[in-house]
Structure formats: structure tokens, C-alpha cells
PDB file of C-alpha atoms in Angstrom:
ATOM      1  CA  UNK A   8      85.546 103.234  71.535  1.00  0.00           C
ATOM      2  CA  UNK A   9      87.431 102.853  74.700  1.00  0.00           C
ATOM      3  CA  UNK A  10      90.629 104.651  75.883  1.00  0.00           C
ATOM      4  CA  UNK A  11      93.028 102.957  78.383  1.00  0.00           C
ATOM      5  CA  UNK A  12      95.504 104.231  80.499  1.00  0.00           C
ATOM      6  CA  UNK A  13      97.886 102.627  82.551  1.00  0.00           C
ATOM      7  CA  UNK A  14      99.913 104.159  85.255  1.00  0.00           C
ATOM      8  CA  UNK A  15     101.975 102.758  88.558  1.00  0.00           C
ATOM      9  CA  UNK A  16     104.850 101.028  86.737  1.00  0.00           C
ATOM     10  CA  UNK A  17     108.649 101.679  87.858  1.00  0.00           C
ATOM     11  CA  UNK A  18     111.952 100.486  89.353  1.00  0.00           C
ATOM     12  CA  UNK A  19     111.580  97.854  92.416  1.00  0.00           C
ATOM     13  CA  UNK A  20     114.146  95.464  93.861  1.00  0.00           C
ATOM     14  CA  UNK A  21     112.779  91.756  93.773  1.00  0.00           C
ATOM     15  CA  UNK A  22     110.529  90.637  96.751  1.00  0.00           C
ATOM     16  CA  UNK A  23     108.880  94.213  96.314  1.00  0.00           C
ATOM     17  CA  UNK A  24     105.465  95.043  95.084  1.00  0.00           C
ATOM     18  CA  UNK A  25     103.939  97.449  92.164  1.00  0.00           C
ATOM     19  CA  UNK A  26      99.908  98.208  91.603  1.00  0.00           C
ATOM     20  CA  UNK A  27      99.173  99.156  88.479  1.00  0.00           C
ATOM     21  CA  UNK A  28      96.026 101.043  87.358  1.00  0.00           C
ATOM     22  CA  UNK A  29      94.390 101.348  84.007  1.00  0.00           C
ATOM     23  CA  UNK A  30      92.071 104.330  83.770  1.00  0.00           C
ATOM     24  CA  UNK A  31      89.217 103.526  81.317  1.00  0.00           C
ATOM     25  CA  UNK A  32      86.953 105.793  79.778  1.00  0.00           C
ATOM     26  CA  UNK A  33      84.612 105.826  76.906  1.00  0.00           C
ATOM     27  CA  UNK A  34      82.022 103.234  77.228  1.00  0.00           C
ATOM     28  CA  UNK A  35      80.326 101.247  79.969  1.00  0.00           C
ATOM     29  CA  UNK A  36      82.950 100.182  81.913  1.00  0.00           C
ATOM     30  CA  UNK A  37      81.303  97.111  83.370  1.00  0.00           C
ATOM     31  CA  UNK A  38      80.725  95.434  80.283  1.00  0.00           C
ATOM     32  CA  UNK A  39      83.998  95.119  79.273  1.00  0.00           C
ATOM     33  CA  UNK A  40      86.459  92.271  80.623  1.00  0.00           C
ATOM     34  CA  UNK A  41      89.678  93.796  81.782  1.00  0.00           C
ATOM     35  CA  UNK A  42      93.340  92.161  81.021  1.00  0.00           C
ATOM     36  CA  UNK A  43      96.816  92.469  81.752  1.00  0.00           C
ATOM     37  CA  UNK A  44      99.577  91.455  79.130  1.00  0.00           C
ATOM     38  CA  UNK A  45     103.344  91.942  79.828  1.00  0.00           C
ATOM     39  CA  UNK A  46     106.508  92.267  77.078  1.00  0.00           C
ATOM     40  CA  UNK A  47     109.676  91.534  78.171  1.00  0.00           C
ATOM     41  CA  UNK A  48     112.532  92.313  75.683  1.00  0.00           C
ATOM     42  CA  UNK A  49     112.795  90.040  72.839  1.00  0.00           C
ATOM     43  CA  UNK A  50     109.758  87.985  73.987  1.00  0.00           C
ATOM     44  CA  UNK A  51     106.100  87.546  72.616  1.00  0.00           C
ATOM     45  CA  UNK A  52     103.712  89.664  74.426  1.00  0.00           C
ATOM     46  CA  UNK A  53     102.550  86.903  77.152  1.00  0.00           C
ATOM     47  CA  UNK A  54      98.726  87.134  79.314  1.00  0.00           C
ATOM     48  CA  UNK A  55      99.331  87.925  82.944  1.00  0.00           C
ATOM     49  CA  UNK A  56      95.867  88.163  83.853  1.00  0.00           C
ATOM     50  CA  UNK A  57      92.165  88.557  83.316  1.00  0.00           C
ATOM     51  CA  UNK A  58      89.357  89.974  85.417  1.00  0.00           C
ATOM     52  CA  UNK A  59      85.357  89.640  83.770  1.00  0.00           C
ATOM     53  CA  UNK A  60      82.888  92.740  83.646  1.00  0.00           C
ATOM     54  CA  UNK A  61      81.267  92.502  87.023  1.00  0.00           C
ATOM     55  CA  UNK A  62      84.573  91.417  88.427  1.00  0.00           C
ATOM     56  CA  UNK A  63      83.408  87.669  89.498  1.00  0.00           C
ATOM     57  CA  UNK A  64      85.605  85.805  87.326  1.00  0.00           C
ATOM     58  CA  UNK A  65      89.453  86.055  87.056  1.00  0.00           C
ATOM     59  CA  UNK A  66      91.946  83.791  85.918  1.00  0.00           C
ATOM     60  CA  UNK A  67      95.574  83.941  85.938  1.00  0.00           C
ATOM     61  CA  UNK A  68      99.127  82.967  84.120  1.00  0.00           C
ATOM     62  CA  UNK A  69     101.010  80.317  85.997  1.00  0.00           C
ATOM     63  CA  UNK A  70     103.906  82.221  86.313  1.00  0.00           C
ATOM     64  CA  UNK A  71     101.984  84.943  88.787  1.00  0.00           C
ATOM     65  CA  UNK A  72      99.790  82.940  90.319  1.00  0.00           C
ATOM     66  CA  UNK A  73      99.448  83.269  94.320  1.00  0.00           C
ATOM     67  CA  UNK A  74     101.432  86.229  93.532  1.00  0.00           C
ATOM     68  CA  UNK A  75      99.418  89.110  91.427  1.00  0.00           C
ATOM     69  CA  UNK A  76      95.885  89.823  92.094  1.00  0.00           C
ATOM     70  CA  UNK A  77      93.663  91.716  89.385  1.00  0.00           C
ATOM     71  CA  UNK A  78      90.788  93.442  90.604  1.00  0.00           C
ATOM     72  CA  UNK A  79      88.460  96.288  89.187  1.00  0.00           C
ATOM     73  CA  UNK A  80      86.443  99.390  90.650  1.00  0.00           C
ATOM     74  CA  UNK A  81      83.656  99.865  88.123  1.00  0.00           C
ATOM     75  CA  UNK A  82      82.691 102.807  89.947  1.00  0.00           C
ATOM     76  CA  UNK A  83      85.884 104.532  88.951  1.00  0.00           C
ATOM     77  CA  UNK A  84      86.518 102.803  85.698  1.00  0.00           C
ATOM     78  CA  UNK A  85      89.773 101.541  86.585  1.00  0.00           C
ATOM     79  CA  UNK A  86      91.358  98.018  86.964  1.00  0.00           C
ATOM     80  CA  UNK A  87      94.411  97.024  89.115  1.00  0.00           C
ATOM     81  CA  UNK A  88      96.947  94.723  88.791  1.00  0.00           C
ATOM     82  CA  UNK A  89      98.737  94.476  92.622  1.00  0.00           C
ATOM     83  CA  UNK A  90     101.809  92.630  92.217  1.00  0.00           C
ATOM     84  CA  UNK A  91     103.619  91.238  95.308  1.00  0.00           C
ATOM     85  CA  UNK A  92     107.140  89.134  95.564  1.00  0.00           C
ATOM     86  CA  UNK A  93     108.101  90.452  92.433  1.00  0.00           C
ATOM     87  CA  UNK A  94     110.907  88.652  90.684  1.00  0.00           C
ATOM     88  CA  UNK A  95     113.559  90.013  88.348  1.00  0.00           C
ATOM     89  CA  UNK A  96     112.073  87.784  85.276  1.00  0.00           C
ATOM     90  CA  UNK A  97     108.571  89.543  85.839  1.00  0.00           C
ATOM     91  CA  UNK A  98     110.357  93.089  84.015  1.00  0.00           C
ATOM     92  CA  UNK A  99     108.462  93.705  81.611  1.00  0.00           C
ATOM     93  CA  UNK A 100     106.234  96.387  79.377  1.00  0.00           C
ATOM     94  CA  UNK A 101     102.419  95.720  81.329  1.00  0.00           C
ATOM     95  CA  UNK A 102      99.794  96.237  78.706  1.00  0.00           C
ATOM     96  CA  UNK A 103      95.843  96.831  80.062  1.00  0.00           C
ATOM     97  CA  UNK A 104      93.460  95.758  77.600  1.00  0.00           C
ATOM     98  CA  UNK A 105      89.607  95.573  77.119  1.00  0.00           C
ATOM     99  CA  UNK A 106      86.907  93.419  75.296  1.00  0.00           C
ATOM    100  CA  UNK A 107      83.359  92.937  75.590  1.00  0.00           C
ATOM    101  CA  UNK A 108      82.924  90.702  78.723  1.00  0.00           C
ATOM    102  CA  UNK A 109      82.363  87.052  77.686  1.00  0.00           C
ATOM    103  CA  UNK A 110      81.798  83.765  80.170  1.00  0.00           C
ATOM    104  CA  UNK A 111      84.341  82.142  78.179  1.00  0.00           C
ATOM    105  CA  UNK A 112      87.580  81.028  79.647  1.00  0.00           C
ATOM    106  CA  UNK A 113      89.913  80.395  76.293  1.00  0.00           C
ATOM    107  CA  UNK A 114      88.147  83.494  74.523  1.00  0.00           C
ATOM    108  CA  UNK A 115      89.311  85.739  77.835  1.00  0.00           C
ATOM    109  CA  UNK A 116      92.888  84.269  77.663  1.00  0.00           C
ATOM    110  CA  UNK A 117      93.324  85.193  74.322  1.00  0.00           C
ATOM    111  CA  UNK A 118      95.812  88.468  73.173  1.00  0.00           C
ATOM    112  CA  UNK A 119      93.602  88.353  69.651  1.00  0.00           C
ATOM    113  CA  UNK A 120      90.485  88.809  71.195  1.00  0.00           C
ATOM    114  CA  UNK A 121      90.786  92.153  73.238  1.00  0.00           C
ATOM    115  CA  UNK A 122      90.799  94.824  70.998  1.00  0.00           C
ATOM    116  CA  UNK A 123      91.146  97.765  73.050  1.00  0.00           C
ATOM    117  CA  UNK A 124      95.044  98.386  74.502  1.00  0.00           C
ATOM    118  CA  UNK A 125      96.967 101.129  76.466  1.00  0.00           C
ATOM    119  CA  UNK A 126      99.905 102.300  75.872  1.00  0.00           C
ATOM    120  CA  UNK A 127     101.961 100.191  78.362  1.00  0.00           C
ATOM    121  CA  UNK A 128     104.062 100.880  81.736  1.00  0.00           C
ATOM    122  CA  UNK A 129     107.627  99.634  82.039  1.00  0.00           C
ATOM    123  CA  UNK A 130     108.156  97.165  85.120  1.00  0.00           C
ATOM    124  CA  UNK A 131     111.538  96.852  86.150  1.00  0.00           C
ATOM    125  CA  UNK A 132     112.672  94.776  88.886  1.00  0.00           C
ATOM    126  CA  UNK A 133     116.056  94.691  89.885  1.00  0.00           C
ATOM    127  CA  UNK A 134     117.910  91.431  91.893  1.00  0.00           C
TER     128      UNK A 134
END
């Protein structure tokens, strides 16, 4: 069982930055791949980004490309998500979530797959 926490979320104008942290606790942090989802209001929960267990191997949505950067301490259980030139259509609920780490691009992409989830931090960026 693992137990996520996410924290650093608020109110930014656009061109601004947020890093958001997800705390992790409960198992071996390093063999768990590490995600970010995002919910904006009325929309699908959508995949942001992905980091693997020994943090070698990320990939990323199109829409934050060159912009977000997901990275993980495994020596503090926590993963970050540092967003930069943020832009009024990236507010949104940010979800952290974990699954066992897999060398598997589509499987890491995948909302179904990770079955661990916090409890989300709101994003809001203002024009």
C-alpha cells in the first residue's frame, strides 16, 4: 500500500511557475513509477507526465512539453512536477499517482494502470 500526498498547488498569473511535490510513503519508493494527471472542470482527467523508478525515463504530454519537468528524490520519497510559463488553460486539479515501475512506454501513459492516487492540488492560473 502506498500513500500519496501532494502539496505546492495555488493561484499564479500566467508566465509564472508552480512545483509541486508528492510525498510518498509506504513501500519502496524506487520501485514505483511516479505520474502526474491534471482535471480541469468538465474535462476527462488528462496525463501530464511520467517519471520511471530510478528516475531515467520520463515522458511527457504535448501540451507541457519544454515547459514542465518531472523529477524524483528517492531519497526523500517525493516526486516534483516544476512547472514554468504557465498558461491559463493549464488550471487544473494535479493528481500524483504511483505503479510498479515498468520499461513500457504506453503501459506508463496510461490513467488505468497506476493504481495508487493522491488526493489532488488545485492549479489556478490567472491571465
Amino acid at each position: 500500500q502506498v500513500q500519496l500526498v501532494e502539496s505546492g498547488g495555488g493561484l499564479v498569473q500566467a508566465g509564472g511557475s508552480l512545483r509541486l511535490s508528492c510525498a510518498a510513503s509506504g513501500d519502496t519508493f524506487m520501485t514505483y513509477a511516479m505520474a502526474w494527471f491534471r482535471q480541469a472542470p468538465g474535462n476527462e482527467r488528462e496525463f501530464v507526465a511520467t517519471i520511471s523508478g530510478l528516475g531515467g525515463i520520463t515522458y511527457y504530454a504535448d501540451s507541457v512539453k519544454g515547459r514542465f519537468t518531472i523529477s524524483r528524490d528517492n531519497a526523500k520519497n517525493t516526486a516534483y512536477l516544476q512547472m514554468k510559463s504557465l498558461e491559463p488553460e493549464d488550471t487544473a486539479v494535479y493528481y500524483c499517482a504511483a505503479r510498479r515501475t515498468v520499461n513500457h512506454r504506453a503501459t506508463l501513459l496510461s490513467e488505468s494502470t497506476y493504481r495508487y492516487w493522491g488526493q489532488g492540488t488545485q492549479v489556478t492560473v490567472s491571465p
